[in-house]
Amino acid sequence: MNTRRFDLLIFDWDGTLMDSTGAIAESIQLACADLGLRVPQTDEARQIIGLGLAEALQTLLPDLAPSDYPRLVERYRHHFLGQDHALPLFAGVAETIAALHAADYWLAVATGKSRKGLERAFDQSGLRKFFHASRCADEGYSKPHPGMVLELMDCCGVDAERTLMIGDTSHDLQMAINAGVASVGVAYGAHSVASLQACQPLYIAEDFKGLVAWLDNNA
C-alpha cells in the first residue's frame, strides 16, 4: 500500500534551496542607488522577493516612470550577476534533493527567476539532473498566480491533492492556495513567520534540517 501523501514536490529556488535573499535585496538597493532613487530598507526589498523581476520592481517603486524600469532591471542584473556564481545552497540541500529523487518523487521548481537565471543556477549548483520540470516568472504569470503550479502538475501528471509547494515567501504559499495544493513554508528565507502563517501552510520549518525532518515524516 502506498502511504506516501505527496508525489510531486515543487520547490521555490531563492531563499528556499539557495541562500540568495541577501544578495537579491542588496542588488535591488544598489540598483536604486545607481539611478538616484529612494533606496528601500532591507525588509522592503526582501518583501518583494519571489515575484518576477518586473513585478517586483513595480511593486516596490509604483511611481517610477515605465520608461525607467528597463534601466533599473539592467542595474539590478549588473549587481546580482556579479555575485550569483558564489551563492551557496543551504546546508543539506544537495543531498536531500538527490535523496528525494532517488525515492521516486517528482521534483519541480517554480521560481521568480528568469529562465536564463534558473538555468545558470542549475548548472552552478549541479542540481539540474534531479528536477523533472521547472517554470519561471518570465515564461508566464508571476506568483501568486497559480499558473506555474498548474503547468507543473500537468507536466508531471500529478493531481492537486498529491502536490506540495515549498517556499519561503507568502507569494509561494498564496500561489499554492490559488492552485488548490498544500504548502509548507520555510522561515529561513525572505518573509517573516507571521506572513507565512497567514497563508496556513501545513508546517513552517525553522531551518532546512527541519524541513527535511518534516518531509521524512509527512510527505
mmCIF file of C-alpha atoms in Angstrom:
data_model
loop_
_atom_site.group_PDB
_atom_site.id
_atom_site.type_symbol
_atom_site.label_atom_id
_atom_site.label_comp_id
_atom_site.label_asym_id
_atom_site.label_seq_id
_atom_site.Cartn_x
_atom_site.Cartn_y
_atom_site.Cartn_z
ATOM 1 C CA MET A 1 0.000 0.000 0.000
ATOM 2 C CA ASN A 2 1.296 3.455 -0.884
ATOM 3 C CA THR A 3 1.302 5.528 2.319
ATOM 4 C CA ARG A 4 3.035 8.475 0.684
ATOM 5 C CA ARG A 5 0.903 11.624 0.873
ATOM 6 C CA PHE A 6 2.519 13.536 -1.998
ATOM 7 C CA ASP A 7 4.008 12.562 -5.334
ATOM 8 C CA LEU A 8 5.071 15.972 -6.643
ATOM 9 C CA LEU A 9 7.226 18.321 -4.575
ATOM 10 C CA ILE A 10 7.521 21.830 -6.027
ATOM 11 C CA PHE A 11 10.316 23.960 -4.589
ATOM 12 C CA ASP A 12 10.864 27.663 -4.813
ATOM 13 C CA TRP A 13 14.548 28.412 -5.501
ATOM 14 C CA ASP A 14 15.829 31.665 -3.948
ATOM 15 C CA GLY A 15 15.565 31.598 -0.172
ATOM 16 C CA THR A 16 14.309 28.011 -0.140
ATOM 17 C CA LEU A 17 17.093 25.996 -1.747
ATOM 18 C CA MET A 18 19.710 28.701 -2.335
ATOM 19 C CA ASP A 19 20.922 31.222 0.235
ATOM 20 C CA SER A 20 20.418 34.204 -2.052
ATOM 21 C CA THR A 21 17.886 36.530 -0.421
ATOM 22 C CA GLY A 22 20.567 38.818 0.995
ATOM 23 C CA ALA A 23 22.204 39.190 -2.405
ATOM 24 C CA ILE A 24 18.863 39.906 -4.082
ATOM 25 C CA ALA A 25 17.908 42.580 -1.555
ATOM 26 C CA GLU A 26 21.323 44.210 -1.781
ATOM 27 C CA SER A 27 21.210 44.212 -5.585
ATOM 28 C CA ILE A 28 17.819 45.931 -5.523
ATOM 29 C CA GLN A 29 19.179 48.579 -3.154
ATOM 30 C CA LEU A 30 22.308 49.167 -5.251
ATOM 31 C CA ALA A 31 20.259 49.421 -8.449
ATOM 32 C CA CYS A 32 18.035 52.077 -6.867
ATOM 33 C CA ALA A 33 21.091 53.988 -5.690
ATOM 34 C CA ASP A 34 22.602 53.864 -9.188
ATOM 35 C CA LEU A 35 19.525 55.623 -10.587
ATOM 36 C CA GLY A 36 19.290 58.141 -7.762
ATOM 37 C CA LEU A 37 16.058 56.625 -6.486
ATOM 38 C CA ARG A 38 14.939 56.143 -2.911
ATOM 39 C CA VAL A 39 16.853 53.158 -1.589
ATOM 40 C CA PRO A 40 14.416 50.744 0.086
ATOM 41 C CA GLN A 41 15.050 49.321 3.506
ATOM 42 C CA THR A 42 16.267 45.732 3.517
ATOM 43 C CA ASP A 43 12.919 44.444 4.819
ATOM 44 C CA GLU A 44 11.130 46.258 1.980
ATOM 45 C CA ALA A 45 13.432 44.728 -0.597
ATOM 46 C CA ARG A 46 13.052 41.248 0.882
ATOM 47 C CA GLN A 47 9.254 41.500 0.822
ATOM 48 C CA ILE A 48 9.080 41.506 -2.987
ATOM 49 C CA ILE A 49 11.455 38.544 -3.392
ATOM 50 C CA GLY A 50 9.651 35.692 -5.112
ATOM 51 C CA LEU A 51 7.830 37.843 -7.623
ATOM 52 C CA GLY A 52 9.045 38.120 -11.195
ATOM 53 C CA LEU A 53 11.654 40.854 -11.505
ATOM 54 C CA ALA A 54 9.420 43.286 -13.397
ATOM 55 C CA GLU A 55 6.501 42.739 -11.000
ATOM 56 C CA ALA A 56 8.826 43.041 -8.001
ATOM 57 C CA LEU A 57 10.250 46.391 -9.062
ATOM 58 C CA GLN A 58 6.825 47.754 -9.990
ATOM 59 C CA THR A 59 5.509 46.740 -6.570
ATOM 60 C CA LEU A 60 8.466 48.312 -4.795
ATOM 61 C CA LEU A 61 8.513 51.516 -6.891
ATOM 62 C CA PRO A 62 4.969 52.057 -8.203
ATOM 63 C CA ASP A 63 5.583 55.719 -9.007
ATOM 64 C CA LEU A 64 8.609 55.098 -11.215
ATOM 65 C CA ALA A 65 8.064 56.039 -14.853
ATOM 66 C CA PRO A 66 7.629 52.928 -17.048
ATOM 67 C CA SER A 67 10.489 54.125 -19.240
ATOM 68 C CA ASP A 68 12.856 53.832 -16.254
ATOM 69 C CA TYR A 69 12.108 50.192 -15.417
ATOM 70 C CA PRO A 70 14.447 48.743 -18.090
ATOM 71 C CA ARG A 71 17.329 50.791 -16.674
ATOM 72 C CA LEU A 72 16.541 49.633 -13.157
ATOM 73 C CA VAL A 73 16.357 45.996 -14.295
ATOM 74 C CA GLU A 74 19.708 46.368 -16.063
ATOM 75 C CA ARG A 75 21.371 47.773 -12.934
ATOM 76 C CA TYR A 76 19.830 45.045 -10.755
ATOM 77 C CA ARG A 77 21.154 42.354 -13.053
ATOM 78 C CA HIS A 78 24.563 44.007 -13.150
ATOM 79 C CA HIS A 79 24.881 43.807 -9.379
ATOM 80 C CA PHE A 80 23.287 40.372 -8.938
ATOM 81 C CA LEU A 81 25.199 38.661 -11.742
ATOM 82 C CA GLY A 82 28.412 39.904 -10.211
ATOM 83 C CA GLN A 83 27.898 37.618 -7.229
ATOM 84 C CA ASP A 84 25.399 34.894 -8.095
ATOM 85 C CA HIS A 85 28.152 32.442 -9.104
ATOM 86 C CA ALA A 86 29.268 32.371 -5.464
ATOM 87 C CA LEU A 87 25.864 31.966 -3.825
ATOM 88 C CA PRO A 88 25.618 28.687 -1.877
ATOM 89 C CA LEU A 89 22.854 26.180 -1.459
ATOM 90 C CA PHE A 90 21.631 25.874 2.101
ATOM 91 C CA ALA A 91 23.409 23.130 4.024
ATOM 92 C CA GLY A 92 21.943 19.723 3.202
ATOM 93 C CA VAL A 93 20.055 20.781 0.072
ATOM 94 C CA ALA A 94 22.157 18.858 -2.462
ATOM 95 C CA GLU A 95 21.971 15.618 -0.511
ATOM 96 C CA THR A 96 18.259 15.980 0.209
ATOM 97 C CA ILE A 97 17.254 16.709 -3.375
ATOM 98 C CA ALA A 98 19.285 13.711 -4.535
ATOM 99 C CA ALA A 99 17.624 11.504 -1.910
ATOM 100 C CA LEU A 100 14.116 12.671 -2.815
ATOM 101 C CA HIS A 101 14.856 11.969 -6.463
ATOM 102 C CA ALA A 102 16.121 8.500 -5.558
ATOM 103 C CA ALA A 103 12.903 7.929 -3.591
ATOM 104 C CA ASP A 104 10.948 8.474 -6.831
ATOM 105 C CA TYR A 105 9.296 11.770 -6.005
ATOM 106 C CA TRP A 106 8.530 14.050 -8.893
ATOM 107 C CA LEU A 107 10.601 17.175 -8.238
ATOM 108 C CA ALA A 108 9.997 20.598 -9.760
ATOM 109 C CA VAL A 109 10.960 24.244 -9.351
ATOM 110 C CA ALA A 110 8.604 27.246 -9.510
ATOM 111 C CA THR A 111 10.621 30.432 -9.279
ATOM 112 C CA GLY A 112 10.518 34.165 -9.758
ATOM 113 C CA LYS A 113 13.874 33.870 -11.505
ATOM 114 C CA SER A 114 14.121 34.240 -15.247
ATOM 115 C CA ARG A 115 14.684 31.114 -17.312
ATOM 116 C CA LYS A 116 18.247 32.215 -18.033
ATOM 117 C CA GLY A 117 18.823 32.786 -14.319
ATOM 118 C CA LEU A 118 17.456 29.395 -13.315
ATOM 119 C CA GLU A 119 19.471 27.585 -15.986
ATOM 120 C CA ARG A 120 22.605 29.267 -14.656
ATOM 121 C CA ALA A 121 21.674 28.271 -11.083
ATOM 122 C CA PHE A 122 21.020 24.673 -12.179
ATOM 123 C CA ASP A 123 24.454 24.487 -13.754
ATOM 124 C CA GLN A 124 26.286 26.115 -10.847
ATOM 125 C CA SER A 125 24.545 24.005 -8.207
ATOM 126 C CA GLY A 126 24.700 20.679 -10.042
ATOM 127 C CA LEU A 127 21.024 20.017 -9.259
ATOM 128 C CA ARG A 128 19.656 20.104 -12.791
ATOM 129 C CA LYS A 129 19.602 16.302 -13.190
ATOM 130 C CA PHE A 130 17.292 15.819 -10.214
ATOM 131 C CA PHE A 131 14.408 18.031 -11.328
ATOM 132 C CA HIS A 132 11.785 16.737 -13.732
ATOM 133 C CA ALA A 133 10.340 20.144 -14.626
ATOM 134 C CA SER A 134 10.581 23.849 -13.844
ATOM 135 C CA ARG A 135 8.718 27.060 -14.535
ATOM 136 C CA CYS A 136 9.985 30.648 -14.351
ATOM 137 C CA ALA A 137 8.315 34.028 -13.977
ATOM 138 C CA ASP A 138 9.290 35.186 -17.471
ATOM 139 C CA GLU A 139 7.509 32.231 -19.073
ATOM 140 C CA GLY A 140 4.014 33.157 -17.952
ATOM 141 C CA TYR A 141 2.350 34.568 -14.862
ATOM 142 C CA SER A 142 4.295 35.702 -11.816
ATOM 143 C CA LYS A 143 3.479 34.419 -8.329
ATOM 144 C CA PRO A 144 0.988 34.333 -6.685
ATOM 145 C CA HIS A 145 -0.919 33.440 -9.871
ATOM 146 C CA PRO A 146 -1.370 29.628 -9.885
ATOM 147 C CA GLY A 147 -0.125 29.201 -13.453
ATOM 148 C CA MET A 148 3.320 27.787 -12.658
ATOM 149 C CA VAL A 149 1.940 25.174 -10.258
ATOM 150 C CA LEU A 150 -0.877 24.173 -12.606
ATOM 151 C CA GLU A 151 1.549 23.767 -15.507
ATOM 152 C CA LEU A 152 3.936 21.699 -13.408
ATOM 153 C CA MET A 153 1.141 19.392 -12.240
ATOM 154 C CA ASP A 154 0.044 18.936 -15.833
ATOM 155 C CA CYS A 155 3.609 18.297 -16.986
ATOM 156 C CA CYS A 156 4.213 15.667 -14.304
ATOM 157 C CA GLY A 157 0.723 14.148 -14.467
ATOM 158 C CA VAL A 158 0.065 14.666 -10.753
ATOM 159 C CA ASP A 159 -3.235 15.837 -9.225
ATOM 160 C CA ALA A 160 -3.563 18.748 -6.821
ATOM 161 C CA GLU A 161 -4.155 16.580 -3.756
ATOM 162 C CA ARG A 162 -0.818 14.811 -4.411
ATOM 163 C CA THR A 163 1.165 18.031 -4.863
ATOM 164 C CA LEU A 164 3.082 20.052 -2.258
ATOM 165 C CA MET A 165 4.510 23.557 -2.723
ATOM 166 C CA ILE A 166 7.527 24.509 -0.575
ATOM 167 C CA GLY A 167 8.664 28.125 -0.316
ATOM 168 C CA ASP A 168 9.982 30.949 1.823
ATOM 169 C CA THR A 169 7.539 33.716 0.875
ATOM 170 C CA SER A 170 3.848 34.445 1.157
ATOM 171 C CA HIS A 171 3.888 34.697 -2.654
ATOM 172 C CA ASP A 172 4.795 30.991 -2.815
ATOM 173 C CA LEU A 173 2.169 29.944 -0.315
ATOM 174 C CA GLN A 174 -0.552 32.112 -1.830
ATOM 175 C CA MET A 175 0.263 30.583 -5.213
ATOM 176 C CA ALA A 176 -0.317 27.177 -3.634
ATOM 177 C CA ILE A 177 -3.682 28.311 -2.266
ATOM 178 C CA ASN A 178 -4.668 29.665 -5.677
ATOM 179 C CA ALA A 179 -3.703 26.367 -7.308
ATOM 180 C CA GLY A 180 -5.553 24.286 -4.725
ATOM 181 C CA VAL A 181 -2.460 22.493 -3.387
ATOM 182 C CA ALA A 182 -0.953 22.080 0.068
ATOM 183 C CA SER A 183 2.101 24.046 1.121
ATOM 184 C CA VAL A 184 4.975 24.135 3.581
ATOM 185 C CA GLY A 185 6.750 27.353 4.484
ATOM 186 C CA VAL A 186 10.377 27.851 5.441
ATOM 187 C CA ALA A 187 11.269 30.625 7.889
ATOM 188 C CA TYR A 188 14.948 30.989 6.959
ATOM 189 C CA GLY A 189 14.311 32.909 3.719
ATOM 190 C CA ALA A 190 12.785 36.247 2.748
ATOM 191 C CA HIS A 191 9.466 36.540 4.618
ATOM 192 C CA SER A 192 8.528 36.530 8.289
ATOM 193 C CA VAL A 193 6.890 33.652 10.088
ATOM 194 C CA ALA A 194 3.773 35.786 10.577
ATOM 195 C CA SER A 195 3.358 36.382 6.844
ATOM 196 C CA LEU A 196 3.827 32.664 6.172
ATOM 197 C CA GLN A 197 1.355 31.672 8.900
ATOM 198 C CA ALA A 198 -1.286 33.899 7.317
ATOM 199 C CA CYS A 199 -1.304 31.504 4.349
ATOM 200 C CA GLN A 200 -1.981 28.490 6.604
ATOM 201 C CA PRO A 201 0.717 26.095 5.415
ATOM 202 C CA LEU A 202 0.840 22.580 6.791
ATOM 203 C CA TYR A 203 4.107 23.391 8.531
ATOM 204 C CA ILE A 204 6.747 26.107 8.830
ATOM 205 C CA ALA A 205 10.334 24.895 9.073
ATOM 206 C CA GLU A 206 12.809 26.992 11.060
ATOM 207 C CA ASP A 207 15.758 25.660 9.057
ATOM 208 C CA PHE A 208 16.400 23.285 6.184
ATOM 209 C CA LYS A 209 17.090 20.431 8.580
ATOM 210 C CA GLY A 210 13.609 20.927 9.999
ATOM 211 C CA LEU A 211 12.132 20.842 6.509
ATOM 212 C CA VAL A 212 13.886 17.544 5.797
ATOM 213 C CA ALA A 213 12.591 16.029 9.019
ATOM 214 C CA TRP A 214 9.026 17.094 8.214
ATOM 215 C CA LEU A 215 9.234 15.691 4.687
ATOM 216 C CA ASP A 216 10.615 12.386 6.012
ATOM 217 C CA ASN A 217 7.677 12.006 8.385
ATOM 218 C CA ASN A 218 4.807 13.604 6.485
ATOM 219 C CA ALA A 219 5.373 13.670 2.723
#
